[in-house]
Amino acid sequence: MGRLDNKVAIITGGANGIGLTTAKRFASEGAKVAVTDVNDAQSDEVVKEIGHGAIFVKHDVSKEEDWQNVFKTVIEKFGGVDVMFNNAGIAAFNDAEHVTLDEWHKVMAIDLDGEMLGVKYGILNMKDHGGSIINMSSIEGLIGYPNLFAFTAAKGAVRMMTKSAALYCAKQKYGIRVNSIHPGPIHKPELDNDPKEQKLIGAHLASLPLGRFGEKDEVAGLALYLASDESTFSTGSEFVIDGGYTAQ
């Protein structure tokens, strides 16, 4: 307990999934958490579930003015920002032959532009005191996948963008470290009773050396390490959490 005492964290895409799980983990370790999401239908329930004085800010990560509002709101409420977790993202199944430009632009706007803006405004608002920027990528940012054409392109770009920003912050002596997380397949409990999904999942399990999907808590634990002072010598790195898939 207390690994994030006196720290303020922004987590995008925090209304559900890995984002919400991470927000609860951060709060349990002492952080003041600002959760943002484009969907605010259950914002009161989300804040209550996180606890520890958490707040919710409606936020389209592809819009720069929304980013400005998020940082203004969080700084007014908590006095500063120490951790920026760029978690929001979408996946679209398309291939290089059949992808449409609209599909491509939508994925890039959220998965790449959204994280770029999070990096930019994270630096602008943390450079006087330092902190941690965590970018959500994927194993598809390290290896190709035939039916995730736009997503793979975006997540590969996030990986290299992370390295560039990390080197820039180090050169400027801002005390900001920037790292990326690359999850493999993560268990989704809502699919446990879907026979079609279970058949696909069963086929996928054979390719995972550990023989199971990851859990949201495991990704949240990695994000916690990168948010905490335990990772102060880590920057510009990709942290893979994939059950050994990319080690093959």
PDB file of C-alpha atoms in Angstrom:
ATOM      1  CA  MET A   1       0.000   0.000   0.000  1.00  0.00           C
ATOM      2  CA  GLY A   2       1.051   3.603  -0.525  1.00  0.00           C
ATOM      3  CA  ARG A   3       3.173   3.130  -3.628  1.00  0.00           C
ATOM      4  CA  LEU A   4       1.490   6.183  -5.216  1.00  0.00           C
ATOM      5  CA  ASP A   5       1.002   8.353  -2.157  1.00  0.00           C
ATOM      6  CA  ASN A   6       0.865  12.079  -3.019  1.00  0.00           C
ATOM      7  CA  LYS A   7       0.653  11.405  -6.751  1.00  0.00           C
ATOM      8  CA  VAL A   8      -2.057  12.541  -9.161  1.00  0.00           C
ATOM      9  CA  ALA A   9      -2.829  10.344 -12.162  1.00  0.00           C
ATOM     10  CA  ILE A  10      -4.878  10.844 -15.319  1.00  0.00           C
ATOM     11  CA  ILE A  11      -6.151   7.651 -16.958  1.00  0.00           C
ATOM     12  CA  THR A  12      -7.878   7.874 -20.323  1.00  0.00           C
ATOM     13  CA  GLY A  13     -10.430   5.273 -21.381  1.00  0.00           C
ATOM     14  CA  GLY A  14     -11.028   4.665 -17.701  1.00  0.00           C
ATOM     15  CA  ALA A  15     -14.754   3.904 -17.668  1.00  0.00           C
ATOM     16  CA  ASN A  16     -14.190   0.166 -18.097  1.00  0.00           C
ATOM     17  CA  GLY A  17     -11.683  -2.575 -18.884  1.00  0.00           C
ATOM     18  CA  ILE A  18      -7.992  -2.124 -18.181  1.00  0.00           C
ATOM     19  CA  GLY A  19      -8.465   1.601 -17.578  1.00  0.00           C
ATOM     20  CA  LEU A  20     -10.991   1.149 -14.768  1.00  0.00           C
ATOM     21  CA  THR A  21      -9.036  -1.724 -13.230  1.00  0.00           C
ATOM     22  CA  THR A  22      -5.886   0.423 -13.242  1.00  0.00           C
ATOM     23  CA  ALA A  23      -7.728   3.406 -11.771  1.00  0.00           C
ATOM     24  CA  LYS A  24      -8.908   1.287  -8.846  1.00  0.00           C
ATOM     25  CA  ARG A  25      -5.401  -0.101  -8.356  1.00  0.00           C
ATOM     26  CA  PHE A  26      -3.844   3.378  -8.421  1.00  0.00           C
ATOM     27  CA  ALA A  27      -6.393   4.689  -5.923  1.00  0.00           C
ATOM     28  CA  SER A  28      -5.770   1.739  -3.604  1.00  0.00           C
ATOM     29  CA  GLU A  29      -2.082   2.698  -3.616  1.00  0.00           C
ATOM     30  CA  GLY A  30      -2.791   6.284  -2.572  1.00  0.00           C
ATOM     31  CA  ALA A  31      -3.117   8.188  -5.863  1.00  0.00           C
ATOM     32  CA  LYS A  32      -5.680  10.837  -6.631  1.00  0.00           C
ATOM     33  CA  VAL A  33      -7.147   9.630  -9.911  1.00  0.00           C
ATOM     34  CA  ALA A  34      -8.835  11.518 -12.740  1.00  0.00           C
ATOM     35  CA  VAL A  35     -10.587   9.112 -15.069  1.00  0.00           C
ATOM     36  CA  THR A  36     -11.530  10.300 -18.535  1.00  0.00           C
ATOM     37  CA  ASP A  37     -13.684   8.683 -21.167  1.00  0.00           C
ATOM     38  CA  VAL A  38     -15.818   9.672 -24.145  1.00  0.00           C
ATOM     39  CA  ASN A  39     -18.682   7.699 -22.557  1.00  0.00           C
ATOM     40  CA  ASP A  40     -19.966   9.383 -19.417  1.00  0.00           C
ATOM     41  CA  ALA A  41     -23.193   7.379 -19.046  1.00  0.00           C
ATOM     42  CA  GLN A  42     -21.980   5.696 -15.847  1.00  0.00           C
ATOM     43  CA  SER A  43     -19.553   8.326 -14.608  1.00  0.00           C
ATOM     44  CA  ASP A  44     -21.043   8.490 -11.103  1.00  0.00           C
ATOM     45  CA  GLU A  45     -20.810   4.720 -10.698  1.00  0.00           C
ATOM     46  CA  VAL A  46     -17.239   4.720 -12.012  1.00  0.00           C
ATOM     47  CA  VAL A  47     -16.119   7.391  -9.552  1.00  0.00           C
ATOM     48  CA  LYS A  48     -17.823   5.582  -6.679  1.00  0.00           C
ATOM     49  CA  GLU A  49     -16.180   2.291  -7.659  1.00  0.00           C
ATOM     50  CA  ILE A  50     -12.709   3.870  -7.750  1.00  0.00           C
ATOM     51  CA  GLY A  51     -13.139   5.838  -4.524  1.00  0.00           C
ATOM     52  CA  HIS A  52     -10.378   7.856  -2.827  1.00  0.00           C
ATOM     53  CA  GLY A  53     -11.684  11.174  -4.166  1.00  0.00           C
ATOM     54  CA  ALA A  54     -11.539  10.184  -7.839  1.00  0.00           C
ATOM     55  CA  ILE A  55     -13.078  12.450 -10.477  1.00  0.00           C
ATOM     56  CA  PHE A  56     -14.443  11.839 -13.976  1.00  0.00           C
ATOM     57  CA  VAL A  57     -13.936  14.139 -16.975  1.00  0.00           C
ATOM     58  CA  LYS A  58     -15.699  13.545 -20.288  1.00  0.00           C
ATOM     59  CA  HIS A  59     -13.008  13.425 -22.924  1.00  0.00           C
ATOM     60  CA  ASP A  60     -12.592  12.690 -26.620  1.00  0.00           C
ATOM     61  CA  VAL A  61      -8.862  11.972 -26.827  1.00  0.00           C
ATOM     62  CA  SER A  62      -8.741  12.932 -30.508  1.00  0.00           C
ATOM     63  CA  LYS A  63      -9.691  16.558 -29.703  1.00  0.00           C
ATOM     64  CA  GLU A  64      -6.972  18.906 -28.512  1.00  0.00           C
ATOM     65  CA  GLU A  65      -9.413  21.237 -26.768  1.00  0.00           C
ATOM     66  CA  ASP A  66     -10.629  18.294 -24.662  1.00  0.00           C
ATOM     67  CA  TRP A  67      -7.057  17.624 -23.555  1.00  0.00           C
ATOM     68  CA  GLN A  68      -6.638  21.243 -22.521  1.00  0.00           C
ATOM     69  CA  ASN A  69      -9.828  21.009 -20.481  1.00  0.00           C
ATOM     70  CA  VAL A  70      -8.772  17.752 -18.822  1.00  0.00           C
ATOM     71  CA  PHE A  71      -5.477  19.162 -17.561  1.00  0.00           C
ATOM     72  CA  LYS A  72      -7.089  22.427 -16.479  1.00  0.00           C
ATOM     73  CA  THR A  73      -9.776  20.538 -14.538  1.00  0.00           C
ATOM     74  CA  VAL A  74      -7.358  18.111 -12.892  1.00  0.00           C
ATOM     75  CA  ILE A  75      -4.833  20.774 -11.906  1.00  0.00           C
ATOM     76  CA  GLU A  76      -7.568  22.960 -10.436  1.00  0.00           C
ATOM     77  CA  LYS A  77      -8.880  19.981  -8.447  1.00  0.00           C
ATOM     78  CA  PHE A  78      -5.653  18.290  -7.337  1.00  0.00           C
ATOM     79  CA  GLY A  79      -2.906  20.896  -7.843  1.00  0.00           C
ATOM     80  CA  GLY A  80      -0.862  19.082 -10.485  1.00  0.00           C
ATOM     81  CA  VAL A  81      -0.322  15.888 -12.465  1.00  0.00           C
ATOM     82  CA  ASP A  82       2.353  13.234 -11.868  1.00  0.00           C
ATOM     83  CA  VAL A  83       1.202  10.315 -14.015  1.00  0.00           C
ATOM     84  CA  MET A  84      -0.351  10.330 -17.488  1.00  0.00           C
ATOM     85  CA  PHE A  85      -1.651   6.918 -18.601  1.00  0.00           C
ATOM     86  CA  ASN A  86      -2.682   7.043 -22.265  1.00  0.00           C
ATOM     87  CA  ASN A  87      -4.938   4.003 -22.190  1.00  0.00           C
ATOM     88  CA  ALA A  88      -7.886   4.920 -24.437  1.00  0.00           C
ATOM     89  CA  GLY A  89      -8.015   3.099 -27.750  1.00  0.00           C
ATOM     90  CA  ILE A  90     -10.069   1.143 -30.235  1.00  0.00           C
ATOM     91  CA  ALA A  91      -9.407  -1.899 -32.386  1.00  0.00           C
ATOM     92  CA  ALA A  92     -10.859  -2.303 -35.868  1.00  0.00           C
ATOM     93  CA  PHE A  93     -10.593  -5.485 -37.883  1.00  0.00           C
ATOM     94  CA  ASN A  94      -9.422  -4.623 -41.389  1.00  0.00           C
ATOM     95  CA  ASP A  95      -6.694  -5.721 -43.764  1.00  0.00           C
ATOM     96  CA  ALA A  96      -4.348  -3.875 -46.102  1.00  0.00           C
ATOM     97  CA  GLU A  97      -6.445  -4.645 -49.163  1.00  0.00           C
ATOM     98  CA  HIS A  98      -9.911  -3.766 -47.900  1.00  0.00           C
ATOM     99  CA  VAL A  99      -9.385  -1.038 -45.275  1.00  0.00           C
ATOM    100  CA  THR A 100     -11.257   2.194 -45.982  1.00  0.00           C
ATOM    101  CA  LEU A 101      -9.768   5.617 -45.455  1.00  0.00           C
ATOM    102  CA  ASP A 102     -12.498   6.424 -42.927  1.00  0.00           C
ATOM    103  CA  GLU A 103     -11.598   3.312 -40.898  1.00  0.00           C
ATOM    104  CA  TRP A 104      -7.916   4.203 -41.051  1.00  0.00           C
ATOM    105  CA  HIS A 105      -8.506   7.795 -39.949  1.00  0.00           C
ATOM    106  CA  LYS A 106     -10.759   6.754 -37.056  1.00  0.00           C
ATOM    107  CA  VAL A 107      -8.201   4.338 -35.639  1.00  0.00           C
ATOM    108  CA  MET A 108      -5.351   6.820 -36.076  1.00  0.00           C
ATOM    109  CA  ALA A 109      -7.326   9.668 -34.501  1.00  0.00           C
ATOM    110  CA  ILE A 110      -7.906   7.726 -31.298  1.00  0.00           C
ATOM    111  CA  ASP A 111      -5.003   5.275 -31.039  1.00  0.00           C
ATOM    112  CA  LEU A 112      -2.220   7.541 -32.294  1.00  0.00           C
ATOM    113  CA  ASP A 113      -3.320  11.190 -32.281  1.00  0.00           C
ATOM    114  CA  GLY A 114      -4.951  10.694 -28.882  1.00  0.00           C
ATOM    115  CA  GLU A 115      -1.755   9.321 -27.356  1.00  0.00           C
ATOM    116  CA  MET A 116       0.379  11.979 -29.055  1.00  0.00           C
ATOM    117  CA  LEU A 117      -1.749  14.682 -27.440  1.00  0.00           C
ATOM    118  CA  GLY A 118      -1.494  12.926 -24.097  1.00  0.00           C
ATOM    119  CA  VAL A 119       2.282  12.890 -24.398  1.00  0.00           C
ATOM    120  CA  LYS A 120       2.405  16.543 -25.460  1.00  0.00           C
ATOM    121  CA  TYR A 121       0.187  17.840 -22.675  1.00  0.00           C
ATOM    122  CA  GLY A 122       1.745  15.492 -20.161  1.00  0.00           C
ATOM    123  CA  ILE A 123       5.149  17.005 -20.874  1.00  0.00           C
ATOM    124  CA  LEU A 124       3.840  20.567 -20.833  1.00  0.00           C
ATOM    125  CA  ASN A 125       2.248  20.041 -17.424  1.00  0.00           C
ATOM    126  CA  MET A 126       4.897  17.868 -15.743  1.00  0.00           C
ATOM    127  CA  LYS A 127       8.173  19.321 -16.951  1.00  0.00           C
ATOM    128  CA  ASP A 128       8.624  21.504 -13.874  1.00  0.00           C
ATOM    129  CA  HIS A 129       8.456  18.602 -11.424  1.00  0.00           C
ATOM    130  CA  GLY A 130       8.844  15.370 -13.405  1.00  0.00           C
ATOM    131  CA  GLY A 131       6.620  12.345 -13.632  1.00  0.00           C
ATOM    132  CA  SER A 132       5.672   9.303 -15.649  1.00  0.00           C
ATOM    133  CA  ILE A 133       3.919   9.013 -19.013  1.00  0.00           C
ATOM    134  CA  ILE A 134       2.647   5.525 -19.843  1.00  0.00           C
ATOM    135  CA  ASN A 135       1.483   4.778 -23.366  1.00  0.00           C
ATOM    136  CA  MET A 136      -0.723   1.811 -24.120  1.00  0.00           C
ATOM    137  CA  SER A 137       0.527  -0.035 -27.176  1.00  0.00           C
ATOM    138  CA  SER A 138       0.068  -3.752 -27.909  1.00  0.00           C
ATOM    139  CA  ILE A 139       2.016  -6.763 -29.068  1.00  0.00           C
ATOM    140  CA  GLU A 140       0.646  -5.658 -32.448  1.00  0.00           C
ATOM    141  CA  GLY A 141       3.005  -2.724 -32.034  1.00  0.00           C
ATOM    142  CA  LEU A 142       5.865  -5.240 -32.139  1.00  0.00           C
ATOM    143  CA  ILE A 143       4.662  -7.881 -34.598  1.00  0.00           C
ATOM    144  CA  GLY A 144       2.315  -7.895 -37.548  1.00  0.00           C
ATOM    145  CA  TYR A 145      -1.238  -9.193 -37.635  1.00  0.00           C
ATOM    146  CA  PRO A 146      -3.012  -9.589 -40.975  1.00  0.00           C
ATOM    147  CA  ASN A 147      -6.480  -8.428 -39.941  1.00  0.00           C
ATOM    148  CA  LEU A 148      -5.517  -5.511 -37.709  1.00  0.00           C
ATOM    149  CA  PHE A 149      -3.910  -3.343 -40.377  1.00  0.00           C
ATOM    150  CA  ALA A 150      -4.694   0.143 -39.022  1.00  0.00           C
ATOM    151  CA  PHE A 151      -4.405  -0.903 -35.369  1.00  0.00           C
ATOM    152  CA  THR A 152      -0.977  -2.465 -35.949  1.00  0.00           C
ATOM    153  CA  ALA A 153       0.223   0.670 -37.727  1.00  0.00           C
ATOM    154  CA  ALA A 154      -0.998   2.909 -34.905  1.00  0.00           C
ATOM    155  CA  LYS A 155       0.445   0.799 -32.105  1.00  0.00           C
ATOM    156  CA  GLY A 156       3.802   0.480 -33.866  1.00  0.00           C
ATOM    157  CA  ALA A 157       3.884   4.255 -34.153  1.00  0.00           C
ATOM    158  CA  VAL A 158       3.050   4.596 -30.450  1.00  0.00           C
ATOM    159  CA  ARG A 159       6.100   2.468 -29.626  1.00  0.00           C
ATOM    160  CA  MET A 160       8.477   4.710 -31.561  1.00  0.00           C
ATOM    161  CA  MET A 161       6.754   7.924 -30.473  1.00  0.00           C
ATOM    162  CA  THR A 162       7.335   6.789 -26.886  1.00  0.00           C
ATOM    163  CA  LYS A 163      11.071   6.425 -27.490  1.00  0.00           C
ATOM    164  CA  SER A 164      11.355   9.831 -29.149  1.00  0.00           C
ATOM    165  CA  ALA A 165       9.520  11.555 -26.304  1.00  0.00           C
ATOM    166  CA  ALA A 166      11.590   9.710 -23.691  1.00  0.00           C
ATOM    167  CA  LEU A 167      14.854  10.837 -25.272  1.00  0.00           C
ATOM    168  CA  TYR A 168      13.590  14.401 -25.610  1.00  0.00           C
ATOM    169  CA  CYS A 169      12.550  14.589 -21.946  1.00  0.00           C
ATOM    170  CA  ALA A 170      15.875  13.099 -20.843  1.00  0.00           C
ATOM    171  CA  LYS A 171      17.808  15.610 -22.964  1.00  0.00           C
ATOM    172  CA  GLN A 172      15.782  18.476 -21.538  1.00  0.00           C
ATOM    173  CA  LYS A 173      16.331  17.119 -18.000  1.00  0.00           C
ATOM    174  CA  TYR A 174      12.610  17.306 -17.266  1.00  0.00           C
ATOM    175  CA  GLY A 175      12.599  14.261 -14.990  1.00  0.00           C
ATOM    176  CA  ILE A 176       9.792  12.747 -17.066  1.00  0.00           C
ATOM    177  CA  ARG A 177      10.088   9.114 -18.070  1.00  0.00           C
ATOM    178  CA  VAL A 178       8.035   7.754 -20.971  1.00  0.00           C
ATOM    179  CA  ASN A 179       7.375   4.057 -21.506  1.00  0.00           C
ATOM    180  CA  SER A 180       4.953   1.832 -23.398  1.00  0.00           C
ATOM    181  CA  ILE A 181       2.973  -1.259 -22.385  1.00  0.00           C
ATOM    182  CA  HIS A 182       2.404  -4.047 -24.907  1.00  0.00           C
ATOM    183  CA  PRO A 183      -0.282  -6.497 -23.795  1.00  0.00           C
ATOM    184  CA  GLY A 184      -1.096  -9.725 -25.548  1.00  0.00           C
ATOM    185  CA  PRO A 185      -4.581 -11.282 -25.355  1.00  0.00           C
ATOM    186  CA  ILE A 186      -6.418 -10.193 -22.200  1.00  0.00           C
ATOM    187  CA  HIS A 187      -9.330 -12.118 -20.685  1.00  0.00           C
ATOM    188  CA  LYS A 188     -12.741 -10.485 -21.151  1.00  0.00           C
ATOM    189  CA  PRO A 189     -15.246 -12.010 -18.699  1.00  0.00           C
ATOM    190  CA  GLU A 190     -18.162 -10.703 -20.753  1.00  0.00           C
ATOM    191  CA  LEU A 191     -17.218 -13.210 -23.480  1.00  0.00           C
ATOM    192  CA  ASP A 192     -17.133 -16.256 -21.190  1.00  0.00           C
ATOM    193  CA  ASN A 193     -20.645 -17.375 -22.189  1.00  0.00           C
ATOM    194  CA  ASP A 194     -20.350 -16.644 -25.909  1.00  0.00           C
ATOM    195  CA  PRO A 195     -19.844 -20.003 -27.715  1.00  0.00           C
ATOM    196  CA  LYS A 196     -18.504 -18.364 -30.893  1.00  0.00           C
ATOM    197  CA  GLU A 197     -15.945 -16.322 -28.977  1.00  0.00           C
ATOM    198  CA  GLN A 198     -14.977 -19.300 -26.838  1.00  0.00           C
ATOM    199  CA  LYS A 199     -14.187 -21.321 -29.969  1.00  0.00           C
ATOM    200  CA  LEU A 200     -11.897 -18.561 -31.230  1.00  0.00           C
ATOM    201  CA  ILE A 201     -10.311 -18.157 -27.817  1.00  0.00           C
ATOM    202  CA  GLY A 202      -9.676 -21.888 -27.586  1.00  0.00           C
ATOM    203  CA  ALA A 203      -7.826 -21.830 -30.886  1.00  0.00           C
ATOM    204  CA  HIS A 204      -5.776 -18.835 -29.755  1.00  0.00           C
ATOM    205  CA  LEU A 205      -4.760 -20.405 -26.447  1.00  0.00           C
ATOM    206  CA  ALA A 206      -2.661 -22.985 -28.264  1.00  0.00           C
ATOM    207  CA  SER A 207      -0.320 -20.218 -29.417  1.00  0.00           C
ATOM    208  CA  LEU A 208       0.323 -18.861 -25.908  1.00  0.00           C
ATOM    209  CA  PRO A 209       3.263 -20.486 -24.089  1.00  0.00           C
ATOM    210  CA  LEU A 210       1.676 -19.909 -20.671  1.00  0.00           C
ATOM    211  CA  GLY A 211      -1.544 -21.474 -21.913  1.00  0.00           C
ATOM    212  CA  ARG A 212      -3.932 -18.732 -20.810  1.00  0.00           C
ATOM    213  CA  PHE A 213      -4.969 -15.171 -21.507  1.00  0.00           C
ATOM    214  CA  GLY A 214      -3.733 -12.344 -19.302  1.00  0.00           C
ATOM    215  CA  GLU A 215      -5.906 -10.614 -16.724  1.00  0.00           C
ATOM    216  CA  LYS A 216      -6.668  -6.905 -16.465  1.00  0.00           C
ATOM    217  CA  ASP A 217      -5.160  -6.887 -12.966  1.00  0.00           C
ATOM    218  CA  GLU A 218      -1.832  -8.042 -14.394  1.00  0.00           C
ATOM    219  CA  VAL A 219      -1.698  -5.141 -16.837  1.00  0.00           C
ATOM    220  CA  ALA A 220      -2.750  -2.765 -14.048  1.00  0.00           C
ATOM    221  CA  GLY A 221       0.131  -4.074 -11.939  1.00  0.00           C
ATOM    222  CA  LEU A 222       2.603  -3.246 -14.678  1.00  0.00           C
ATOM    223  CA  ALA A 223       1.113   0.242 -15.052  1.00  0.00           C
ATOM    224  CA  LEU A 224       1.429   0.672 -11.286  1.00  0.00           C
ATOM    225  CA  TYR A 225       5.129  -0.157 -11.436  1.00  0.00           C
ATOM    226  CA  LEU A 226       5.671   2.404 -14.208  1.00  0.00           C
ATOM    227  CA  ALA A 227       3.666   5.041 -12.340  1.00  0.00           C
ATOM    228  CA  SER A 228       5.558   4.515  -9.104  1.00  0.00           C
ATOM    229  CA  ASP A 229       9.030   5.652  -8.068  1.00  0.00           C
ATOM    230  CA  GLU A 230      10.175   2.045  -8.407  1.00  0.00           C
ATOM    231  CA  SER A 231      10.644   2.617 -12.153  1.00  0.00           C
ATOM    232  CA  THR A 232      12.677   5.822 -12.063  1.00  0.00           C
ATOM    233  CA  PHE A 233      15.509   4.311 -14.169  1.00  0.00           C
ATOM    234  CA  SER A 234      13.160   3.070 -16.891  1.00  0.00           C
ATOM    235  CA  THR A 235      12.439   5.294 -19.867  1.00  0.00           C
ATOM    236  CA  GLY A 236      11.981   4.788 -23.594  1.00  0.00           C
ATOM    237  CA  SER A 237      11.272   1.098 -23.063  1.00  0.00           C
ATOM    238  CA  GLU A 238       8.528  -1.275 -24.121  1.00  0.00           C
ATOM    239  CA  PHE A 239       7.126  -3.520 -21.416  1.00  0.00           C
ATOM    240  CA  VAL A 240       5.646  -6.680 -22.893  1.00  0.00           C
ATOM    241  CA  ILE A 241       2.971  -8.641 -21.010  1.00  0.00           C
ATOM    242  CA  ASP A 242       1.855 -11.416 -23.354  1.00  0.00           C
ATOM    243  CA  GLY A 243       2.320 -14.843 -21.783  1.00  0.00           C
ATOM    244  CA  GLY A 244       5.435 -15.422 -23.860  1.00  0.00           C
ATOM    245  CA  TYR A 245       3.755 -15.002 -27.260  1.00  0.00           C
ATOM    246  CA  THR A 246       6.395 -12.697 -28.786  1.00  0.00           C
ATOM    247  CA  ALA A 247       9.261 -14.750 -27.312  1.00  0.00           C
ATOM    248  CA  GLN A 248       8.608 -17.537 -29.833  1.00  0.00           C
TER     249      GLN A 248
END
